[in-house]
Short mmCIF file of C-alpha atoms in Angstrom, two decimals:
data_model
loop_
_atom_site.label_atom_id
_atom_site.label_comp_id
_atom_site.label_asym_id
_atom_site.label_seq_id
_atom_site.Cartn_x
_atom_site.Cartn_y
_atom_site.Cartn_z
CA UNK A 1 0.00 0.00 0.00
CA UNK A 2 1.26 3.51 -0.82
CA UNK A 3 0.95 6.25 1.77
CA UNK A 4 0.29 9.52 -0.06
CA UNK A 5 -2.46 12.10 0.06
CA UNK A 6 -4.67 13.63 -2.57
CA UNK A 7 -2.78 16.87 -1.91
CA UNK A 8 0.48 15.16 -2.95
CA UNK A 9 -1.17 13.92 -6.13
CA UNK A 10 -2.48 17.36 -6.96
CA UNK A 11 0.91 18.93 -6.27
CA UNK A 12 2.63 16.41 -8.50
CA UNK A 13 0.24 17.17 -11.34
CA UNK A 14 0.60 20.91 -10.83
CA UNK A 15 4.38 20.60 -11.09
CA UNK A 16 4.24 18.49 -14.24
CA UNK A 17 6.22 21.14 -16.09
CA UNK A 18 9.14 20.44 -13.75
CA UNK A 19 8.46 16.78 -13.20
CA UNK A 20 12.10 15.68 -13.64
CA UNK A 21 13.12 17.64 -10.61
CA UNK A 22 10.07 16.79 -8.54
CA UNK A 23 9.62 13.05 -9.06
CA UNK A 24 10.66 10.18 -11.24
CA UNK A 25 8.45 8.74 -13.99
CA UNK A 26 7.89 5.60 -11.92
CA UNK A 27 6.62 7.66 -9.00
CA UNK A 28 4.05 9.33 -11.24
CA UNK A 29 2.44 5.93 -11.58
CA UNK A 30 1.91 5.82 -7.82
CA UNK A 31 -0.13 8.99 -7.73
CA UNK A 32 -2.62 7.75 -10.28
CA UNK A 33 -2.92 4.06 -9.52
CA UNK A 34 -2.41 3.39 -5.82
CA UNK A 35 -4.51 3.51 -2.70
CA UNK A 36 -3.95 6.52 -0.43
CA UNK A 37 -3.83 6.59 3.35
CA UNK A 38 -4.01 9.80 5.40
CA UNK A 39 -1.49 10.16 8.20
CA UNK A 40 -3.20 13.23 9.64
CA UNK A 41 -0.18 15.51 9.61
CA UNK A 42 2.83 16.85 7.76
CA UNK A 43 3.89 13.39 6.60
CA UNK A 44 0.57 13.05 4.78
CA UNK A 45 1.71 15.63 2.23
CA UNK A 46 4.92 13.84 1.29
CA UNK A 47 5.27 11.57 -1.72
CA UNK A 48 7.03 8.62 -0.08
CA UNK A 49 9.06 6.12 -2.05
CA UNK A 50 7.14 2.84 -2.43
CA UNK A 51 7.78 0.27 0.28
CA UNK A 52 10.61 -2.18 -0.26
CA UNK A 53 9.51 -4.54 2.49
CA UNK A 54 6.03 -5.13 1.10
CA UNK A 55 7.36 -5.66 -2.42
CA UNK A 56 5.55 -2.60 -3.73
CA UNK A 57 8.78 -0.99 -4.97
CA UNK A 58 9.51 -4.03 -7.11
CA UNK A 59 6.00 -3.93 -8.55
CA UNK A 60 6.13 -0.24 -9.46
CA UNK A 61 9.81 0.41 -10.19
CA UNK A 62 10.90 -3.06 -11.21
CA UNK A 63 13.57 -5.25 -9.61
CA UNK A 64 16.99 -4.00 -8.56
CA UNK A 65 19.35 -3.83 -11.49
CA UNK A 66 22.80 -2.40 -12.02
CA UNK A 67 24.78 -0.59 -9.34
CA UNK A 68 27.37 0.98 -11.65
CA UNK A 69 27.55 2.27 -15.21
CA UNK A 70 29.78 -0.44 -16.65
CA UNK A 71 31.23 -3.71 -15.36
CA UNK A 72 34.07 -3.60 -17.88
CA UNK A 73 35.15 0.04 -17.96
CA UNK A 74 35.56 2.60 -15.18
CA UNK A 75 32.82 5.14 -15.88
CA UNK A 76 31.53 7.60 -13.32
CA UNK A 77 27.88 7.22 -12.43
CA UNK A 78 26.06 10.24 -13.96
CA UNK A 79 24.79 12.61 -11.27
CA UNK A 80 23.33 16.05 -10.97
CA UNK A 81 25.54 18.92 -9.81
CA UNK A 82 25.25 19.86 -6.14
CA UNK A 83 26.66 23.25 -5.16
CA UNK A 84 28.47 23.92 -1.89
CA UNK A 85 29.77 27.48 -1.83
CA UNK A 86 32.58 27.73 -4.40
CA UNK A 87 32.80 23.97 -5.03
CA UNK A 88 30.56 21.54 -6.89
CA UNK A 89 29.85 17.85 -6.36
CA UNK A 90 28.89 15.60 -9.25
CA UNK A 91 30.03 13.48 -12.15
CA UNK A 92 30.76 16.55 -14.29
CA UNK A 93 33.29 17.83 -11.75
CA UNK A 94 36.55 16.59 -10.18
CA UNK A 95 36.28 14.42 -7.06
CA UNK A 96 36.12 16.72 -4.03
CA UNK A 97 38.74 16.07 -1.33
CA UNK A 98 37.55 16.78 2.19
CA UNK A 99 38.49 16.28 5.84
CA UNK A 100 37.22 17.02 9.36
CA UNK A 101 38.68 19.37 11.95
CA UNK A 102 39.73 17.82 15.26
CA UNK A 103 39.81 21.02 17.31
CA UNK A 104 37.15 22.06 19.80
CA UNK A 105 34.85 24.11 17.57
CA UNK A 106 34.29 26.55 20.41
CA UNK A 107 38.00 27.37 20.25
CA UNK A 108 37.62 29.71 17.30
CA UNK A 109 41.28 30.65 16.83
CA UNK A 110 42.56 27.07 16.97
CA UNK A 111 39.85 25.93 14.56
CA UNK A 112 40.68 28.69 12.07
CA UNK A 113 44.38 27.82 12.19
CA UNK A 114 43.72 24.11 11.58
CA UNK A 115 41.27 24.75 8.75
CA UNK A 116 43.82 27.03 7.07
CA UNK A 117 46.43 24.28 7.31
CA UNK A 118 43.96 21.89 5.70
CA UNK A 119 43.17 24.36 2.93
CA UNK A 120 46.87 24.97 2.29
CA UNK A 121 47.42 21.23 2.11
CA UNK A 122 44.90 21.00 -0.72
CA UNK A 123 41.54 20.08 0.80
CA UNK A 124 38.41 21.46 -0.86
CA UNK A 125 36.11 21.31 2.19
CA UNK A 126 36.40 20.94 5.98
CA UNK A 127 33.75 19.59 8.33
CA UNK A 128 33.40 20.86 11.90
CA UNK A 129 31.46 19.41 14.83
CA UNK A 130 28.49 21.40 16.12
CA UNK A 131 27.07 19.98 19.36
CA UNK A 132 25.03 22.97 20.52
CA UNK A 133 24.36 26.70 20.32
CA UNK A 134 27.83 27.60 21.59
CA UNK A 135 29.44 25.74 18.68
CA UNK A 136 26.89 27.18 16.25
CA UNK A 137 27.89 30.70 17.28
CA UNK A 138 31.56 29.70 17.04
CA UNK A 139 30.98 28.36 13.53
CA UNK A 140 29.79 31.82 12.45
CA UNK A 141 32.96 33.37 13.88
CA UNK A 142 35.13 30.74 12.20
CA UNK A 143 33.47 31.41 8.85
CA UNK A 144 33.96 35.16 9.24
CA UNK A 145 37.57 34.71 10.39
CA UNK A 146 38.42 32.57 7.40
CA UNK A 147 36.93 35.11 5.00
CA UNK A 148 39.00 37.86 6.60
CA UNK A 149 42.14 35.82 6.03
CA UNK A 150 41.22 35.28 2.39
CA UNK A 151 40.01 31.67 2.66
CA UNK A 152 36.68 30.77 1.09
CA UNK A 153 36.99 27.01 1.69
CA UNK A 154 33.45 25.82 2.45
CA UNK A 155 32.56 24.49 5.90
CA UNK A 156 30.22 21.62 6.74
CA UNK A 157 28.51 21.46 10.13
CA UNK A 158 28.26 17.94 11.54
CA UNK A 159 24.90 17.75 13.32
CA UNK A 160 23.56 15.16 15.78
CA UNK A 161 20.47 15.31 18.01
CA UNK A 162 19.92 19.06 17.49
CA UNK A 163 17.36 20.01 14.79
CA UNK A 164 16.99 23.56 16.14
CA UNK A 165 20.74 24.15 16.32
CA UNK A 166 21.07 22.88 12.77
CA UNK A 167 18.84 25.73 11.62
CA UNK A 168 20.99 28.24 13.48
CA UNK A 169 24.27 27.02 12.01
CA UNK A 170 22.81 26.99 8.49
CA UNK A 171 23.15 30.80 8.60
CA UNK A 172 26.93 30.45 8.88
CA UNK A 173 28.18 27.47 6.90
CA UNK A 174 27.79 26.21 3.35
CA UNK A 175 26.82 22.64 4.16
CA UNK A 176 24.92 20.70 6.83
CA UNK A 177 25.50 17.01 7.49
CA UNK A 178 22.57 15.29 9.17
CA UNK A 179 22.54 11.71 10.43
CA UNK A 180 19.11 10.10 9.89
CA UNK A 181 19.89 7.80 12.82
CA UNK A 182 19.94 10.54 15.44
CA UNK A 183 18.73 13.78 13.88
CA UNK A 184 15.28 13.34 15.40
CA UNK A 185 15.64 10.03 17.23
CA UNK A 186 18.94 9.08 18.81
CA UNK A 187 17.51 6.84 21.50
CA UNK A 188 18.52 3.20 21.46
CA UNK A 189 15.28 1.95 23.01
CA UNK A 190 14.49 -0.45 20.19
CA UNK A 191 13.74 -3.26 22.63
CA UNK A 192 10.55 -1.37 23.46
CA UNK A 193 9.66 -0.83 19.80
CA UNK A 194 8.00 -3.72 18.03
CA UNK A 195 6.35 -2.88 14.73
CA UNK A 196 3.62 -5.32 13.90
CA UNK A 197 2.98 -3.86 10.47
CA UNK A 198 4.15 -1.38 7.86
CA UNK A 199 1.40 0.97 9.05
CA UNK A 200 2.89 1.07 12.56
CA UNK A 201 6.35 1.83 11.20
CA UNK A 202 5.10 4.59 8.93
CA UNK A 203 3.22 6.40 11.70
CA UNK A 204 6.55 7.53 13.15
CA UNK A 205 7.36 9.44 9.98
CA UNK A 206 5.31 12.33 11.30
CA UNK A 207 7.84 13.46 13.89
CA UNK A 208 10.71 12.98 11.42
CA UNK A 209 9.04 15.29 8.93
CA UNK A 210 8.13 17.92 11.53
CA UNK A 211 11.72 18.10 12.83
CA UNK A 212 13.41 17.97 9.43
CA UNK A 213 11.29 20.13 7.12
CA UNK A 214 12.25 23.48 8.77
CA UNK A 215 15.95 22.75 8.14
CA UNK A 216 15.25 21.68 4.56
CA UNK A 217 13.34 24.88 3.90
CA UNK A 218 16.10 27.01 5.37
CA UNK A 219 18.79 25.26 3.34
CA UNK A 220 16.71 25.79 0.22
CA UNK A 221 16.15 29.48 0.97
CA UNK A 222 19.84 30.11 1.71
CA UNK A 223 21.21 27.93 -1.09
CA UNK A 224 22.93 25.60 1.36
CA UNK A 225 24.12 22.09 0.63
CA UNK A 226 23.21 19.05 2.70
CA UNK A 227 24.58 15.55 3.24
CA UNK A 228 22.18 12.81 4.28
CA UNK A 229 24.82 10.74 6.03
CA UNK A 230 23.68 7.38 7.36
CA UNK A 231 26.08 5.59 9.69
CA UNK A 232 26.01 1.85 10.32
CA UNK A 233 26.92 2.38 13.97
CA UNK A 234 24.17 4.89 14.75
CA UNK A 235 20.97 3.70 13.13
CA UNK A 236 17.85 4.90 14.94
CA UNK A 237 15.93 2.68 17.32
CA UNK A 238 13.07 2.75 14.82
CA UNK A 239 15.15 1.48 11.90
CA UNK A 240 17.00 -1.09 14.03
CA UNK A 241 13.70 -2.54 15.18
CA UNK A 242 12.20 -2.82 11.71
CA UNK A 243 15.15 -3.53 9.41
CA UNK A 244 17.81 -4.69 11.83
CA UNK A 245 21.45 -3.67 11.88
CA UNK A 246 21.76 -4.02 8.11
CA UNK A 247 22.78 -2.15 4.95
CA UNK A 248 19.14 -2.30 3.87
CA UNK A 249 18.19 -0.37 7.01
CA UNK A 250 20.86 2.23 6.23
CA UNK A 251 19.55 2.71 2.70
CA UNK A 252 15.87 2.89 3.68
CA UNK A 253 16.67 5.40 6.43
CA UNK A 254 18.43 7.68 3.94
CA UNK A 255 15.64 7.34 1.37
CA UNK A 256 13.07 8.52 3.93
CA UNK A 257 15.00 11.72 4.58
CA UNK A 258 15.54 12.20 0.85
CA UNK A 259 11.78 11.88 0.32
CA UNK A 260 11.28 14.76 2.75
CA UNK A 261 13.84 16.88 0.89
CA UNK A 262 12.20 16.11 -2.44
CA UNK A 263 8.77 16.98 -1.05
CA UNK A 264 10.10 20.52 -0.51
CA UNK A 265 11.63 20.57 -4.01
CA UNK A 266 15.08 20.63 -2.42
CA UNK A 267 17.66 18.63 -4.36
CA UNK A 268 20.98 20.20 -3.33
CA UNK A 269 22.09 17.20 -1.28
CA UNK A 270 24.41 14.20 -1.40
CA UNK A 271 24.26 10.78 0.25
CA UNK A 272 26.72 8.79 2.32
CA UNK A 273 26.54 5.24 3.71
CA UNK A 274 29.46 4.98 6.13
CA UNK A 275 30.51 1.99 8.21
CA UNK A 276 33.69 1.00 10.02
CA UNK A 277 33.59 -2.36 8.27
CA UNK A 278 34.59 -1.90 4.60
CA UNK A 279 32.47 -4.89 3.54
CA UNK A 280 29.31 -3.38 5.05
CA UNK A 281 30.26 0.03 3.66
CA UNK A 282 30.75 -1.24 0.10
CA UNK A 283 27.53 -3.25 0.16
CA UNK A 284 25.55 -0.27 1.49
CA UNK A 285 26.81 2.13 -1.18
CA UNK A 286 26.20 -0.37 -3.98
CA UNK A 287 22.71 -1.05 -2.68
CA UNK A 288 21.95 2.67 -2.51
CA UNK A 289 23.35 3.22 -6.01
CA UNK A 290 21.20 0.38 -7.34
CA UNK A 291 18.12 1.84 -5.66
CA UNK A 292 18.84 5.26 -7.17
CA UNK A 293 19.15 3.71 -10.62
CA UNK A 294 15.71 2.15 -10.41
CA UNK A 295 14.16 5.24 -8.75
CA UNK A 296 15.71 7.45 -11.45
CA UNK A 297 17.57 9.51 -8.85
CA UNK A 298 20.91 11.13 -9.62
CA UNK A 299 22.26 12.46 -6.32
CA UNK A 300 26.05 12.44 -5.76
CA UNK A 301 27.79 10.15 -3.26
CA UNK A 302 30.20 11.02 -0.46
CA UNK A 303 32.58 8.10 0.23
CA UNK A 304 34.25 7.21 3.51
CA UNK A 305 35.02 4.44 5.99
CA UNK A 306 34.06 5.50 9.52
CA UNK A 307 36.86 5.58 12.10
CA UNK A 308 39.29 3.75 9.86
CA UNK A 309 42.05 4.18 12.45
CA UNK A 310 45.61 5.39 12.16
CA UNK A 311 48.79 4.50 10.35
CA UNK A 312 48.79 1.67 7.83
CA UNK A 313 45.61 0.07 9.21
CA UNK A 314 43.52 3.20 8.70
CA UNK A 315 44.88 3.78 5.23
CA UNK A 316 44.39 0.16 4.19
CA UNK A 317 40.78 0.03 5.42
CA UNK A 318 40.00 3.25 3.59
CA UNK A 319 41.70 2.03 0.41
CA UNK A 320 39.71 -1.23 0.48
CA UNK A 321 36.35 0.48 0.93
CA UNK A 322 36.77 3.75 -0.96
CA UNK A 323 39.01 2.28 -3.67
CA UNK A 324 36.52 -0.48 -4.47
CA UNK A 325 33.69 1.98 -4.99
CA UNK A 326 35.79 4.42 -7.00
CA UNK A 327 36.68 1.51 -9.28
CA UNK A 328 32.92 0.99 -9.70
CA UNK A 329 32.63 4.60 -10.87
CA UNK A 330 30.81 5.54 -7.67
CA UNK A 331 31.78 8.51 -5.54
CA UNK A 332 31.94 12.27 -6.07
CA UNK A 333 33.67 13.34 -2.86
CA UNK A 334 36.04 11.45 -0.56
CA UNK A 335 37.10 11.65 3.06
CA UNK A 336 39.75 9.29 4.48
CA UNK A 337 38.89 9.13 8.19
CA UNK A 338 42.07 8.72 10.24
CA UNK A 339 42.64 9.15 13.97
CA UNK A 340 45.41 11.61 13.18
CA UNK A 341 45.56 15.34 12.57
CA UNK A 342 43.40 16.13 9.53
CA UNK A 343 46.33 17.37 7.44
CA UNK A 344 47.63 13.78 7.30
CA UNK A 345 44.43 12.63 5.62
CA UNK A 346 45.22 14.55 2.46
CA UNK A 347 47.85 12.24 0.97
CA UNK A 348 45.74 9.05 1.00
CA UNK A 349 42.60 11.00 0.08
CA UNK A 350 44.29 12.68 -2.87
CA UNK A 351 46.03 9.47 -3.93
CA UNK A 352 42.76 7.51 -4.09
CA UNK A 353 41.02 10.34 -5.95
CA UNK A 354 43.86 10.80 -8.42
CA UNK A 355 44.06 7.07 -9.13
CA UNK A 356 40.30 6.95 -9.73
CA UNK A 357 40.38 9.92 -12.09
CA UNK A 358 43.35 8.48 -14.02
CA UNK A 359 41.47 5.23 -14.65
CA UNK A 360 38.38 6.75 -16.22
CA UNK A 361 37.94 5.22 -19.65
CA UNK A 362 36.36 8.40 -20.99
CA UNK A 363 39.41 10.56 -20.30
CA UNK A 364 42.32 8.11 -20.39
CA UNK A 365 42.95 6.22 -23.66
CA UNK A 366 45.53 4.02 -21.90
CA UNK A 367 43.05 3.05 -19.19
CA UNK A 368 40.33 2.43 -21.77
CA UNK A 369 42.64 0.14 -23.74
CA UNK A 370 43.49 -1.90 -20.65
CA UNK A 371 39.86 -2.20 -19.64
CA UNK A 372 38.83 -3.38 -23.11
CA UNK A 373 40.96 -6.45 -22.50
CA UNK A 374 38.57 -7.67 -19.80
CA UNK A 375 36.87 -10.79 -21.10
CA UNK A 376 33.10 -11.06 -21.11
CA UNK A 377 31.74 -12.56 -17.91
CA UNK A 378 28.49 -12.90 -16.00
CA UNK A 379 28.39 -11.01 -12.71
CA UNK A 380 26.81 -13.48 -10.28
CA UNK A 381 27.35 -11.39 -7.16
CA UNK A 382 24.35 -10.40 -5.07
CA UNK A 383 24.88 -6.77 -4.12
CA UNK A 384 22.09 -6.92 -1.55
CA UNK A 385 24.09 -9.26 0.67
CA UNK A 386 27.69 -10.22 1.24
CA UNK A 387 29.64 -13.25 2.39
CA UNK A 388 33.30 -14.00 2.78
CA UNK A 389 35.03 -15.78 -0.07
CA UNK A 390 36.15 -19.23 1.03
CA UNK A 391 39.29 -20.74 -0.40
CA UNK A 392 41.12 -24.00 0.18
CA UNK A 393 44.46 -23.77 1.94
CA UNK A 394 47.31 -26.06 0.87
CA UNK A 395 47.57 -29.32 2.78
CA UNK A 396 50.62 -31.22 3.92
CA UNK A 397 51.48 -33.97 1.48
CA UNK A 398 53.06 -37.28 2.25
CA UNK A 399 56.82 -36.99 2.46
CA UNK A 400 56.90 -33.24 3.11
CA UNK A 401 58.95 -32.24 6.12
CA UNK A 402 56.97 -29.08 6.90
CA UNK A 403 53.26 -28.45 7.23
CA UNK A 404 52.51 -25.92 4.48
CA UNK A 405 48.95 -25.52 5.76
CA UNK A 406 50.40 -23.40 8.58
CA UNK A 407 51.96 -20.88 6.21
CA UNK A 408 48.60 -19.16 5.59
CA UNK A 409 45.49 -18.53 7.68
CA UNK A 410 41.93 -18.78 6.38
CA UNK A 411 40.94 -15.84 8.61
CA UNK A 412 43.54 -13.63 6.96
CA UNK A 413 47.26 -14.23 6.63
CA UNK A 414 49.96 -12.05 8.14
CA UNK A 415 53.20 -11.97 6.13
CA UNK A 416 56.11 -9.91 7.47
CA UNK A 417 59.21 -8.76 5.61
CA UNK A 418 62.60 -9.49 7.21
CA UNK A 419 66.25 -9.09 6.18
CA UNK A 420 69.25 -11.39 6.79
CA UNK A 421 70.84 -8.99 9.30
CA UNK A 422 67.81 -9.40 11.57
CA UNK A 423 68.79 -13.04 12.12
CA UNK A 424 72.12 -12.30 13.79
CA UNK A 425 72.70 -13.68 17.28
CA UNK A 426 72.12 -10.27 18.86
CA UNK A 427 69.05 -9.35 16.80
CA UNK A 428 67.20 -12.69 16.64
CA UNK A 429 65.52 -12.40 20.10
CA UNK A 430 64.10 -8.98 19.14
CA UNK A 431 62.99 -10.33 15.76
CA UNK A 432 61.10 -13.20 17.39
CA UNK A 433 59.31 -10.73 19.64
CA UNK A 434 58.49 -8.44 16.71
CA UNK A 435 57.02 -11.34 14.74
CA UNK A 436 54.85 -12.38 17.67
CA UNK A 437 56.63 -15.55 18.70
CA UNK A 438 56.61 -16.84 22.25
CA UNK A 439 60.06 -17.89 23.39
CA UNK A 440 61.41 -20.40 25.87
CA UNK A 441 65.15 -20.79 26.47
CA UNK A 442 65.68 -18.65 23.35
CA UNK A 443 63.62 -20.95 21.12
CA UNK A 444 60.65 -19.50 19.18
CA UNK A 445 57.14 -20.99 19.44
CA UNK A 446 54.27 -19.99 17.19
CA UNK A 447 51.25 -18.31 18.79
CA UNK A 448 47.91 -17.00 17.54
CA UNK A 449 49.50 -13.55 17.17
CA UNK A 450 52.57 -14.78 15.29
CA UNK A 451 53.15 -13.87 11.64
CA UNK A 452 52.06 -16.77 9.43
CA UNK A 453 55.00 -16.37 7.05
CA UNK A 454 57.98 -14.12 6.41
CA UNK A 455 59.16 -12.75 3.09
CA UNK A 456 62.87 -12.37 2.24
CA UNK A 457 64.13 -10.84 -1.00
CA UNK A 458 67.61 -12.18 -0.21
CA UNK A 459 68.61 -15.13 1.96
CA UNK A 460 71.53 -15.36 4.39
CA UNK A 461 74.66 -16.82 2.88
CA UNK A 462 74.87 -20.59 2.96
CA UNK A 463 77.80 -20.41 5.40
CA UNK A 464 75.95 -18.09 7.81
CA UNK A 465 74.97 -20.86 10.22
CA UNK A 466 73.51 -18.51 12.85
CA UNK A 467 71.03 -16.88 10.47
CA UNK A 468 70.18 -20.19 8.79
CA UNK A 469 69.51 -21.76 12.17
CA UNK A 470 67.14 -18.94 13.04
CA UNK A 471 65.18 -19.51 9.85
CA UNK A 472 65.09 -23.25 10.39
CA UNK A 473 63.71 -22.80 13.92
CA UNK A 474 60.88 -20.59 12.64
CA UNK A 475 60.06 -23.07 9.87
CA UNK A 476 60.00 -26.00 12.30
CA UNK A 477 57.19 -24.36 14.30
CA UNK A 478 55.09 -23.69 11.18
CA UNK A 479 56.24 -20.32 9.82
CA UNK A 480 56.66 -20.11 6.07
CA UNK A 481 59.69 -18.48 4.50
CA UNK A 482 58.76 -16.98 1.11
CA UNK A 483 61.60 -16.16 -1.27
CA UNK A 484 61.66 -15.17 -4.97
CA UNK A 485 62.37 -18.24 -7.09
CA UNK A 486 65.44 -16.68 -8.73
CA UNK A 487 66.99 -16.11 -5.29
CA UNK A 488 66.34 -19.71 -4.26
CA UNK A 489 68.02 -20.97 -7.40
CA UNK A 490 71.17 -19.04 -6.50
CA UNK A 491 70.99 -19.62 -2.74
CA UNK A 492 68.88 -22.71 -1.92
CA UNK A 493 66.98 -23.11 1.37
CA UNK A 494 65.22 -26.41 1.88
CA UNK A 495 61.45 -26.23 2.51
CA UNK A 496 61.28 -22.55 1.60
CA UNK A 497 58.39 -21.21 -0.49
CA UNK A 498 59.42 -20.16 -4.00
CA UNK A 499 57.50 -17.12 -5.21
CA UNK A 500 56.80 -17.28 -8.95
CA UNK A 501 54.41 -15.38 -11.20
CA UNK A 502 52.16 -17.49 -13.39
CA UNK A 503 53.46 -15.54 -16.38
CA UNK A 504 57.04 -16.51 -15.61
CA UNK A 505 56.02 -20.10 -14.86
CA UNK A 506 54.44 -20.45 -18.30
CA UNK A 507 57.34 -18.70 -20.02
CA UNK A 508 59.89 -20.95 -18.31
CA UNK A 509 58.72 -23.94 -20.33
CA UNK A 510 58.69 -26.23 -17.31
CA UNK A 511 61.83 -24.90 -15.68
CA UNK A 512 59.92 -23.78 -12.59
CA UNK A 513 58.72 -27.32 -11.84
CA UNK A 514 62.35 -28.36 -11.39
CA UNK A 515 62.39 -26.34 -8.19
CA UNK A 516 60.24 -28.99 -6.55
CA UNK A 517 63.17 -31.37 -6.86
CA UNK A 518 65.17 -29.13 -4.57
CA UNK A 519 62.53 -29.33 -1.80
CA UNK A 520 60.84 -26.00 -2.44
CA UNK A 521 57.13 -25.25 -2.22
CA UNK A 522 55.94 -23.05 -5.11
CA UNK A 523 53.67 -20.06 -4.49
CA UNK A 524 52.23 -18.48 -7.65
CA UNK A 525 50.99 -14.91 -7.89
CA UNK A 526 48.89 -13.66 -10.75
CA UNK A 527 50.23 -10.28 -11.81
CA UNK A 528 52.00 -7.13 -10.76
CA UNK A 529 55.19 -6.66 -8.83
CA UNK A 530 56.25 -8.68 -5.81
CA UNK A 531 54.00 -7.86 -2.84
CA UNK A 532 56.87 -6.55 -0.67
#
């Protein structure tokens, strides 16, 4: 059942001259063919997207289809242009690099100094936290202070729990980020909420609309930009109770708020679907993109992995999540969320954005040529769910002196790089500790935290008995020693793992198989340079 009013139908017909901006062709069908239910309030005048849970969306808009423009070539998903002060989001514009200030927003001078450092580094936009009226007033002073210093970099106010404060800060900054999970309902009392039907769930839309519409109207009047930013870790009690802690719940929560924006003819907004788990994040963005394709929506996407961390871990998590989606052609602005000073986010943010832009088939003939080489295949993945890929680890064969099954881990393998000098008598104890070994009387023992294998570009000399003994001790407790095949040919080490590319193996004409005669295990890699 569709929940719209006769007023919404009349409005839709009256705006037929601007129907592309107001609603999609599929939604026009709703107004003329579906049953209407009055909600006795503001929500009654909103043209809500057909229900996914009841199957109505499939009936009216068809089944979910593609989530990206092209499976074979990197092509940006076409979007409208969203304006945020002097910058623009959308497929017709460069990817926007942004970050978030870590200063206390109420400390105006410190915030201005940090934002200037971010702008000088190369960022296009900086987000600041606004918890209450004090921070809203500070945001106005920050904006004015930046203008006086000659910086027009747009600011985004990060809002939670404070609909009234959001309206105040809209006077000062170019963009407002709202979280559907806590903008109007941040309580985690979902154990008390049990929705017996779609009707019960929809009744709560009334307070969402009443709290949100004033901000939407103000943003429209002032020409402000908005981000509808759903977060996997802060879904509302209402959504958690009805959809669970799922990507589907994230998407449906964002669509509700977008419906409210569209009801006010406000379209200057972007979406985000952030999660700290890159798998959940990727699935959520792909699901949202697929929904927008079938709803005929063209709003830009803001990409990010929530609280990715610091150092290599934070950069790797962000690269996995953001990089995957950029390769899909999804994403119009990027933020790499690190627990470091915001200036340090620029390098990974810019690197991911630059790589994505360099691989666009439409602008890079070299990239297009490479992508044309992809053979035709059928994409069998279900973007509405995800599961870990399961592989088969190597097993110990009869006659082998080492258990190769211990060299990798099906929950994720840890491979550390070491050098021969680390195996000296003085350094070996520190190396064992660094690799996570437990030791007893100087002997290493493998533990759950121990590296599964080590990689060595060069081996200790054959007459270096101390270093060779250290390697042998690690191998005896189940640690693999991976060495390029050409190094093993020159400097053999029994039971080591020979690293060989499949290309080289084929080109060798069978030469690689001879390595097995020397007691080596062969590890093939598909393409690219050596991993370390």
